[in-house]
């Protein structure tokens, strides 16, 4: 065969991807510039999720509400006990479930965001962290309708059962935005971790169903934070949602301000989740297009 003089033989070696961070300042600027994309994607997914359901977004409130009554039946009626009078325990269960579902929806939807957004990743260049971020926005939008429902049950329960303890309107409710921000940041950070794991191990999503169920049982949702004694109190602080759920119970149910331990715990887990999840996700996101 004739030799082509213009052909220069070249050997190209493809090495395994090495986890490394891109320049963070341009990445964060690009992420913030495209935040409107995450908001619109969350709005679109929110509409599409309940498109075939007759009740539609009513299930956003109905699902945790019915689950709260089931747990109340188990904890209070089938297994009586406790010192909370009236429907105070139900109030604790509901606000705990609503808050926990907010974080859980961030994690479970965020874990699927990369594998489900494969076509978008293959055809567009953008910070991949916007996909789990849109899931966190969607989870927050789904959480908001539960607040009026909880307040209505709180007022109705106090009217029907005067022994129910409710805090009333106090300045301690000013802590609520802080609690929600910490819950959202913790859920978003954990979503980054599980989204990355799900790219490499597709069984992560299936295991996550059992992980979140066990996680809820270990969180102060079905039980009160002050019921822990001695060394068992560590369960409240090693749990990423332990401090925020403790803060939720203190503000919404007890009408108390946040103590120093709870405040530090909320900030610590929110910051640790973002830092660890951000590093784990961003350092590997250039590998996602190959893996999916």
mmCIF file of C-alpha atoms in Angstrom:
data_model
loop_
_atom_site.group_PDB
_atom_site.id
_atom_site.type_symbol
_atom_site.label_atom_id
_atom_site.label_comp_id
_atom_site.label_asym_id
_atom_site.label_seq_id
_atom_site.Cartn_x
_atom_site.Cartn_y
_atom_site.Cartn_z
ATOM 1 C CA UNK A 1 0.000 0.000 0.000
ATOM 2 C CA UNK A 2 1.251 3.508 -0.775
ATOM 3 C CA UNK A 3 2.409 5.453 2.216
ATOM 4 C CA UNK A 4 0.611 8.745 2.871
ATOM 5 C CA UNK A 5 3.310 11.287 3.650
ATOM 6 C CA UNK A 6 0.760 13.614 5.298
ATOM 7 C CA UNK A 7 -0.239 11.004 7.865
ATOM 8 C CA UNK A 8 1.584 11.314 11.158
ATOM 9 C CA UNK A 9 1.118 8.253 13.356
ATOM 10 C CA UNK A 10 -0.013 9.205 16.866
ATOM 11 C CA UNK A 11 -0.880 7.069 19.833
ATOM 12 C CA UNK A 12 -3.430 8.487 22.251
ATOM 13 C CA UNK A 13 -3.789 6.877 25.653
ATOM 14 C CA UNK A 14 -7.035 7.313 27.584
ATOM 15 C CA UNK A 15 -6.338 7.137 31.286
ATOM 16 C CA UNK A 16 -8.922 6.674 34.047
ATOM 17 C CA UNK A 17 -10.468 9.881 35.314
ATOM 18 C CA UNK A 18 -8.749 11.326 38.332
ATOM 19 C CA UNK A 19 -10.950 13.144 40.797
ATOM 20 C CA UNK A 20 -9.918 16.782 40.964
ATOM 21 C CA UNK A 21 -11.669 20.081 41.498
ATOM 22 C CA UNK A 22 -12.041 22.592 38.662
ATOM 23 C CA UNK A 23 -11.405 26.294 39.367
ATOM 24 C CA UNK A 24 -14.040 26.914 42.033
ATOM 25 C CA UNK A 25 -14.634 30.647 41.599
ATOM 26 C CA UNK A 26 -15.630 30.395 37.885
ATOM 27 C CA UNK A 27 -17.664 27.285 38.710
ATOM 28 C CA UNK A 28 -19.600 29.021 41.493
ATOM 29 C CA UNK A 29 -20.156 32.107 39.304
ATOM 30 C CA UNK A 30 -21.511 29.929 36.509
ATOM 31 C CA UNK A 31 -23.673 28.027 38.987
ATOM 32 C CA UNK A 32 -25.169 31.269 40.328
ATOM 33 C CA UNK A 33 -25.661 32.728 36.847
ATOM 34 C CA UNK A 34 -27.702 29.706 35.800
ATOM 35 C CA UNK A 35 -29.807 29.478 38.981
ATOM 36 C CA UNK A 36 -32.903 30.449 36.969
ATOM 37 C CA UNK A 37 -32.448 27.223 35.013
ATOM 38 C CA UNK A 38 -32.662 25.196 38.243
ATOM 39 C CA UNK A 39 -35.803 27.075 39.300
ATOM 40 C CA UNK A 40 -37.553 26.473 35.987
ATOM 41 C CA UNK A 41 -36.513 22.817 35.969
ATOM 42 C CA UNK A 42 -37.940 22.409 39.490
ATOM 43 C CA UNK A 43 -41.208 24.023 38.412
ATOM 44 C CA UNK A 44 -41.451 21.772 35.352
ATOM 45 C CA UNK A 45 -40.729 18.593 37.347
ATOM 46 C CA UNK A 46 -43.233 19.637 39.998
ATOM 47 C CA UNK A 47 -45.996 19.901 37.382
ATOM 48 C CA UNK A 48 -45.012 16.694 35.619
ATOM 49 C CA UNK A 49 -44.857 14.620 38.818
ATOM 50 C CA UNK A 50 -48.605 14.811 39.502
ATOM 51 C CA UNK A 51 -49.837 15.252 35.927
ATOM 52 C CA UNK A 52 -51.657 11.887 35.817
ATOM 53 C CA UNK A 53 -53.116 12.118 39.320
ATOM 54 C CA UNK A 54 -56.680 13.284 39.922
ATOM 55 C CA UNK A 55 -55.824 14.842 43.269
ATOM 56 C CA UNK A 56 -52.614 16.325 41.907
ATOM 57 C CA UNK A 57 -50.614 18.367 44.401
ATOM 58 C CA UNK A 58 -53.024 17.495 47.183
ATOM 59 C CA UNK A 59 -50.836 14.419 47.689
ATOM 60 C CA UNK A 60 -47.991 16.715 48.744
ATOM 61 C CA UNK A 61 -49.908 17.313 51.964
ATOM 62 C CA UNK A 62 -52.075 14.203 52.080
ATOM 63 C CA UNK A 63 -49.211 11.702 52.014
ATOM 64 C CA UNK A 64 -47.274 12.920 55.097
ATOM 65 C CA UNK A 65 -50.547 13.850 56.804
ATOM 66 C CA UNK A 66 -51.962 10.331 56.533
ATOM 67 C CA UNK A 67 -48.617 8.877 57.522
ATOM 68 C CA UNK A 68 -48.583 11.141 60.578
ATOM 69 C CA UNK A 69 -52.011 9.893 61.682
ATOM 70 C CA UNK A 70 -50.863 6.280 61.207
ATOM 71 C CA UNK A 71 -47.819 6.822 63.401
ATOM 72 C CA UNK A 72 -49.947 8.694 65.925
ATOM 73 C CA UNK A 73 -52.283 5.695 66.059
ATOM 74 C CA UNK A 74 -49.354 3.348 66.649
ATOM 75 C CA UNK A 75 -47.500 5.482 69.185
ATOM 76 C CA UNK A 76 -50.414 6.884 71.164
ATOM 77 C CA UNK A 77 -53.385 4.526 70.871
ATOM 78 C CA UNK A 78 -52.020 1.056 70.208
ATOM 79 C CA UNK A 79 -49.000 1.675 72.412
ATOM 80 C CA UNK A 80 -50.161 4.255 74.946
ATOM 81 C CA UNK A 81 -47.669 6.145 77.013
ATOM 82 C CA UNK A 82 -45.882 9.442 77.252
ATOM 83 C CA UNK A 83 -46.510 12.632 79.121
ATOM 84 C CA UNK A 84 -47.723 14.898 76.313
ATOM 85 C CA UNK A 85 -51.368 15.909 76.853
ATOM 86 C CA UNK A 86 -54.050 16.341 74.225
ATOM 87 C CA UNK A 87 -52.829 16.315 70.636
ATOM 88 C CA UNK A 88 -49.380 17.701 71.414
ATOM 89 C CA UNK A 89 -47.749 14.436 70.335
ATOM 90 C CA UNK A 90 -49.636 14.593 67.032
ATOM 91 C CA UNK A 91 -48.366 18.144 66.513
ATOM 92 C CA UNK A 92 -44.808 16.941 67.112
ATOM 93 C CA UNK A 93 -45.277 14.019 64.703
ATOM 94 C CA UNK A 94 -46.703 16.151 61.911
ATOM 95 C CA UNK A 95 -44.173 18.990 61.959
ATOM 96 C CA UNK A 96 -41.387 16.420 62.321
ATOM 97 C CA UNK A 97 -42.650 14.417 59.348
ATOM 98 C CA UNK A 98 -43.158 17.512 57.202
ATOM 99 C CA UNK A 99 -39.612 18.689 57.911
ATOM 100 C CA UNK A 100 -38.114 15.232 57.458
ATOM 101 C CA UNK A 101 -39.945 14.778 54.152
ATOM 102 C CA UNK A 102 -38.490 18.078 52.978
ATOM 103 C CA UNK A 103 -34.957 16.766 53.497
ATOM 104 C CA UNK A 104 -35.817 13.262 52.273
ATOM 105 C CA UNK A 105 -37.268 14.583 49.015
ATOM 106 C CA UNK A 106 -34.088 16.600 48.476
ATOM 107 C CA UNK A 107 -32.000 13.447 48.842
ATOM 108 C CA UNK A 108 -34.145 10.895 46.986
ATOM 109 C CA UNK A 109 -34.927 13.119 44.002
ATOM 110 C CA UNK A 110 -31.390 14.502 43.930
ATOM 111 C CA UNK A 111 -29.940 10.987 43.867
ATOM 112 C CA UNK A 112 -31.708 10.351 40.545
ATOM 113 C CA UNK A 113 -31.093 13.782 39.050
ATOM 114 C CA UNK A 114 -27.885 12.888 37.191
ATOM 115 C CA UNK A 115 -28.909 9.487 35.818
ATOM 116 C CA UNK A 116 -32.348 10.808 34.823
ATOM 117 C CA UNK A 117 -30.842 13.904 33.203
ATOM 118 C CA UNK A 118 -28.483 11.967 30.947
ATOM 119 C CA UNK A 119 -29.567 13.579 27.663
ATOM 120 C CA UNK A 120 -29.266 17.037 29.145
ATOM 121 C CA UNK A 121 -25.765 16.287 30.420
ATOM 122 C CA UNK A 122 -24.646 14.879 27.066
ATOM 123 C CA UNK A 123 -25.924 17.840 25.048
ATOM 124 C CA UNK A 124 -25.393 20.878 27.263
ATOM 125 C CA UNK A 125 -22.447 22.355 29.132
ATOM 126 C CA UNK A 126 -23.421 23.611 32.576
ATOM 127 C CA UNK A 127 -22.510 22.985 36.227
ATOM 128 C CA UNK A 128 -23.984 19.554 36.927
ATOM 129 C CA UNK A 129 -24.724 20.536 40.529
ATOM 130 C CA UNK A 130 -27.684 22.515 39.173
ATOM 131 C CA UNK A 131 -29.608 19.260 38.735
ATOM 132 C CA UNK A 132 -29.574 18.221 42.444
ATOM 133 C CA UNK A 133 -30.089 21.897 43.306
ATOM 134 C CA UNK A 134 -33.300 21.958 41.261
ATOM 135 C CA UNK A 135 -34.494 18.925 43.259
ATOM 136 C CA UNK A 136 -33.847 20.828 46.494
ATOM 137 C CA UNK A 137 -35.881 23.773 45.163
ATOM 138 C CA UNK A 138 -38.687 21.417 44.183
ATOM 139 C CA UNK A 139 -38.651 19.803 47.629
ATOM 140 C CA UNK A 140 -38.932 23.231 49.255
ATOM 141 C CA UNK A 141 -41.837 24.183 46.996
ATOM 142 C CA UNK A 142 -43.582 20.958 47.980
ATOM 143 C CA UNK A 143 -42.911 21.623 51.664
ATOM 144 C CA UNK A 144 -44.499 25.092 51.745
ATOM 145 C CA UNK A 145 -48.168 23.929 51.411
ATOM 146 C CA UNK A 146 -47.767 21.752 54.505
ATOM 147 C CA UNK A 147 -47.240 24.757 56.812
ATOM 148 C CA UNK A 148 -50.818 26.152 56.554
ATOM 149 C CA UNK A 149 -52.182 22.635 57.013
ATOM 150 C CA UNK A 150 -50.094 22.145 60.137
ATOM 151 C CA UNK A 151 -51.227 25.500 61.590
ATOM 152 C CA UNK A 152 -54.863 24.612 60.909
ATOM 153 C CA UNK A 153 -54.499 21.256 62.693
ATOM 154 C CA UNK A 154 -52.728 23.020 65.549
ATOM 155 C CA UNK A 155 -55.566 25.524 66.019
ATOM 156 C CA UNK A 156 -58.319 22.936 65.540
ATOM 157 C CA UNK A 157 -56.623 20.529 67.948
ATOM 158 C CA UNK A 158 -56.363 23.217 70.617
ATOM 159 C CA UNK A 159 -60.042 24.050 70.186
ATOM 160 C CA UNK A 160 -61.166 20.400 70.325
ATOM 161 C CA UNK A 161 -58.739 19.367 73.071
ATOM 162 C CA UNK A 162 -57.973 22.311 75.373
ATOM 163 C CA UNK A 163 -55.253 20.296 77.134
ATOM 164 C CA UNK A 164 -53.174 20.374 73.951
ATOM 165 C CA UNK A 165 -50.048 22.452 74.541
ATOM 166 C CA UNK A 166 -49.381 25.008 71.797
ATOM 167 C CA UNK A 167 -46.765 27.756 72.039
ATOM 168 C CA UNK A 168 -48.838 30.567 70.517
ATOM 169 C CA UNK A 169 -47.279 33.323 68.454
ATOM 170 C CA UNK A 170 -43.891 34.163 69.922
ATOM 171 C CA UNK A 171 -40.712 35.742 68.603
ATOM 172 C CA UNK A 172 -39.141 32.265 68.637
ATOM 173 C CA UNK A 173 -40.859 31.627 65.296
ATOM 174 C CA UNK A 174 -38.227 33.922 63.776
ATOM 175 C CA UNK A 175 -35.938 30.885 63.962
ATOM 176 C CA UNK A 176 -38.062 29.052 61.375
ATOM 177 C CA UNK A 177 -36.312 30.505 58.260
ATOM 178 C CA UNK A 178 -32.948 29.568 59.785
ATOM 179 C CA UNK A 179 -34.159 25.998 60.422
ATOM 180 C CA UNK A 180 -35.479 25.658 56.867
ATOM 181 C CA UNK A 181 -32.239 26.982 55.356
ATOM 182 C CA UNK A 182 -30.184 24.498 57.401
ATOM 183 C CA UNK A 183 -32.563 21.666 56.432
ATOM 184 C CA UNK A 184 -32.348 22.575 52.740
ATOM 185 C CA UNK A 185 -28.558 22.901 52.764
ATOM 186 C CA UNK A 186 -28.173 19.576 54.567
ATOM 187 C CA UNK A 187 -30.543 17.854 52.130
ATOM 188 C CA UNK A 188 -28.799 19.424 49.124
ATOM 189 C CA UNK A 189 -25.355 18.386 50.366
ATOM 190 C CA UNK A 190 -26.491 14.801 50.944
ATOM 191 C CA UNK A 191 -28.181 14.813 47.530
ATOM 192 C CA UNK A 192 -24.804 15.618 45.943
ATOM 193 C CA UNK A 193 -23.272 12.605 47.686
ATOM 194 C CA UNK A 194 -25.989 10.138 46.689
ATOM 195 C CA UNK A 195 -26.260 11.531 43.155
ATOM 196 C CA UNK A 196 -22.568 10.785 42.664
ATOM 197 C CA UNK A 197 -22.850 7.322 44.200
ATOM 198 C CA UNK A 198 -25.836 6.525 41.986
ATOM 199 C CA UNK A 199 -23.781 7.260 38.870
ATOM 200 C CA UNK A 200 -21.180 4.652 39.830
ATOM 201 C CA UNK A 201 -23.485 2.204 41.659
ATOM 202 C CA UNK A 202 -27.000 2.140 40.240
ATOM 203 C CA UNK A 203 -28.275 0.117 43.204
ATOM 204 C CA UNK A 204 -27.805 3.181 45.398
ATOM 205 C CA UNK A 205 -31.311 4.403 44.612
ATOM 206 C CA UNK A 206 -32.860 1.100 45.697
ATOM 207 C CA UNK A 207 -30.866 1.031 48.931
ATOM 208 C CA UNK A 208 -31.792 4.644 49.601
ATOM 209 C CA UNK A 209 -35.412 3.620 50.238
ATOM 210 C CA UNK A 210 -34.348 1.546 53.237
ATOM 211 C CA UNK A 211 -31.713 4.042 54.331
ATOM 212 C CA UNK A 212 -34.255 6.864 54.580
ATOM 213 C CA UNK A 213 -36.729 4.656 56.455
ATOM 214 C CA UNK A 214 -34.137 3.679 59.063
ATOM 215 C CA UNK A 215 -32.971 7.297 59.102
ATOM 216 C CA UNK A 216 -36.457 8.454 60.051
ATOM 217 C CA UNK A 217 -36.697 5.939 62.905
ATOM 218 C CA UNK A 218 -33.363 7.187 64.264
ATOM 219 C CA UNK A 219 -34.482 10.814 64.010
ATOM 220 C CA UNK A 220 -36.577 12.690 66.602
ATOM 221 C CA UNK A 221 -39.807 12.321 64.634
ATOM 222 C CA UNK A 222 -41.595 9.410 66.325
ATOM 223 C CA UNK A 223 -39.891 10.175 69.615
ATOM 224 C CA UNK A 224 -39.094 13.358 71.503
ATOM 225 C CA UNK A 225 -35.539 14.735 71.621
ATOM 226 C CA UNK A 226 -35.654 15.069 75.413
ATOM 227 C CA UNK A 227 -36.489 11.371 75.792
ATOM 228 C CA UNK A 228 -32.837 10.448 75.227
ATOM 229 C CA UNK A 229 -30.749 9.872 78.322
ATOM 230 C CA UNK A 230 -27.030 9.463 78.957
ATOM 231 C CA UNK A 231 -24.863 8.292 76.080
ATOM 232 C CA UNK A 232 -27.954 7.798 73.886
ATOM 233 C CA UNK A 233 -27.999 11.565 73.309
ATOM 234 C CA UNK A 234 -25.258 11.045 70.761
ATOM 235 C CA UNK A 235 -27.968 9.795 68.350
ATOM 236 C CA UNK A 236 -29.223 13.350 68.182
ATOM 237 C CA UNK A 237 -25.901 14.857 67.108
ATOM 238 C CA UNK A 238 -24.397 12.208 64.797
ATOM 239 C CA UNK A 239 -27.611 12.332 62.761
ATOM 240 C CA UNK A 240 -27.388 15.020 60.025
ATOM 241 C CA UNK A 241 -31.052 15.893 60.615
ATOM 242 C CA UNK A 242 -30.967 15.455 64.384
ATOM 243 C CA UNK A 243 -30.197 19.117 65.257
ATOM 244 C CA UNK A 244 -32.711 20.630 62.788
ATOM 245 C CA UNK A 245 -35.486 18.280 63.912
ATOM 246 C CA UNK A 246 -34.638 19.086 67.507
ATOM 247 C CA UNK A 247 -34.828 22.778 66.619
ATOM 248 C CA UNK A 248 -38.163 22.177 64.868
ATOM 249 C CA UNK A 249 -39.620 20.549 67.975
ATOM 250 C CA UNK A 250 -38.318 23.306 70.261
ATOM 251 C CA UNK A 251 -39.744 26.144 68.166
ATOM 252 C CA UNK A 252 -42.994 24.703 66.790
ATOM 253 C CA UNK A 253 -44.086 22.487 69.711
ATOM 254 C CA UNK A 254 -42.404 23.823 72.847
ATOM 255 C CA UNK A 255 -42.223 27.483 71.830
ATOM 256 C CA UNK A 256 -38.618 27.717 73.026
ATOM 257 C CA UNK A 257 -35.572 29.388 71.548
ATOM 258 C CA UNK A 258 -32.620 27.414 70.210
ATOM 259 C CA UNK A 259 -29.896 26.608 72.686
ATOM 260 C CA UNK A 260 -26.216 26.792 71.812
ATOM 261 C CA UNK A 261 -25.814 23.050 71.170
ATOM 262 C CA UNK A 262 -28.736 22.926 68.740
ATOM 263 C CA UNK A 263 -27.590 26.067 66.923
ATOM 264 C CA UNK A 264 -24.046 24.756 66.492
ATOM 265 C CA UNK A 265 -25.354 21.335 65.387
ATOM 266 C CA UNK A 266 -27.573 22.855 62.681
ATOM 267 C CA UNK A 267 -24.769 25.014 61.288
ATOM 268 C CA UNK A 268 -22.217 22.199 61.503
ATOM 269 C CA UNK A 269 -24.250 19.637 59.557
ATOM 270 C CA UNK A 270 -25.386 22.173 56.960
ATOM 271 C CA UNK A 271 -21.790 23.287 56.343
ATOM 272 C CA UNK A 272 -20.313 19.772 56.490
ATOM 273 C CA UNK A 273 -22.921 18.399 54.060
ATOM 274 C CA UNK A 274 -22.265 21.159 51.523
ATOM 275 C CA UNK A 275 -18.476 20.912 51.777
ATOM 276 C CA UNK A 276 -18.252 17.116 51.660
ATOM 277 C CA UNK A 277 -21.041 16.689 49.128
ATOM 278 C CA UNK A 278 -19.743 19.543 46.972
ATOM 279 C CA UNK A 279 -16.217 18.147 46.844
ATOM 280 C CA UNK A 280 -17.410 14.591 46.197
ATOM 281 C CA UNK A 281 -19.738 15.717 43.386
ATOM 282 C CA UNK A 282 -17.799 18.497 41.645
ATOM 283 C CA UNK A 283 -14.504 16.596 41.600
ATOM 284 C CA UNK A 284 -16.174 13.756 39.667
ATOM 285 C CA UNK A 285 -18.812 15.460 37.542
ATOM 286 C CA UNK A 286 -16.564 15.487 34.451
ATOM 287 C CA UNK A 287 -16.813 11.701 34.538
ATOM 288 C CA UNK A 288 -20.624 11.638 34.537
ATOM 289 C CA UNK A 289 -21.061 11.858 30.759
ATOM 290 C CA UNK A 290 -19.032 8.667 30.327
ATOM 291 C CA UNK A 291 -20.690 6.768 33.155
ATOM 292 C CA UNK A 292 -24.317 7.439 32.224
#
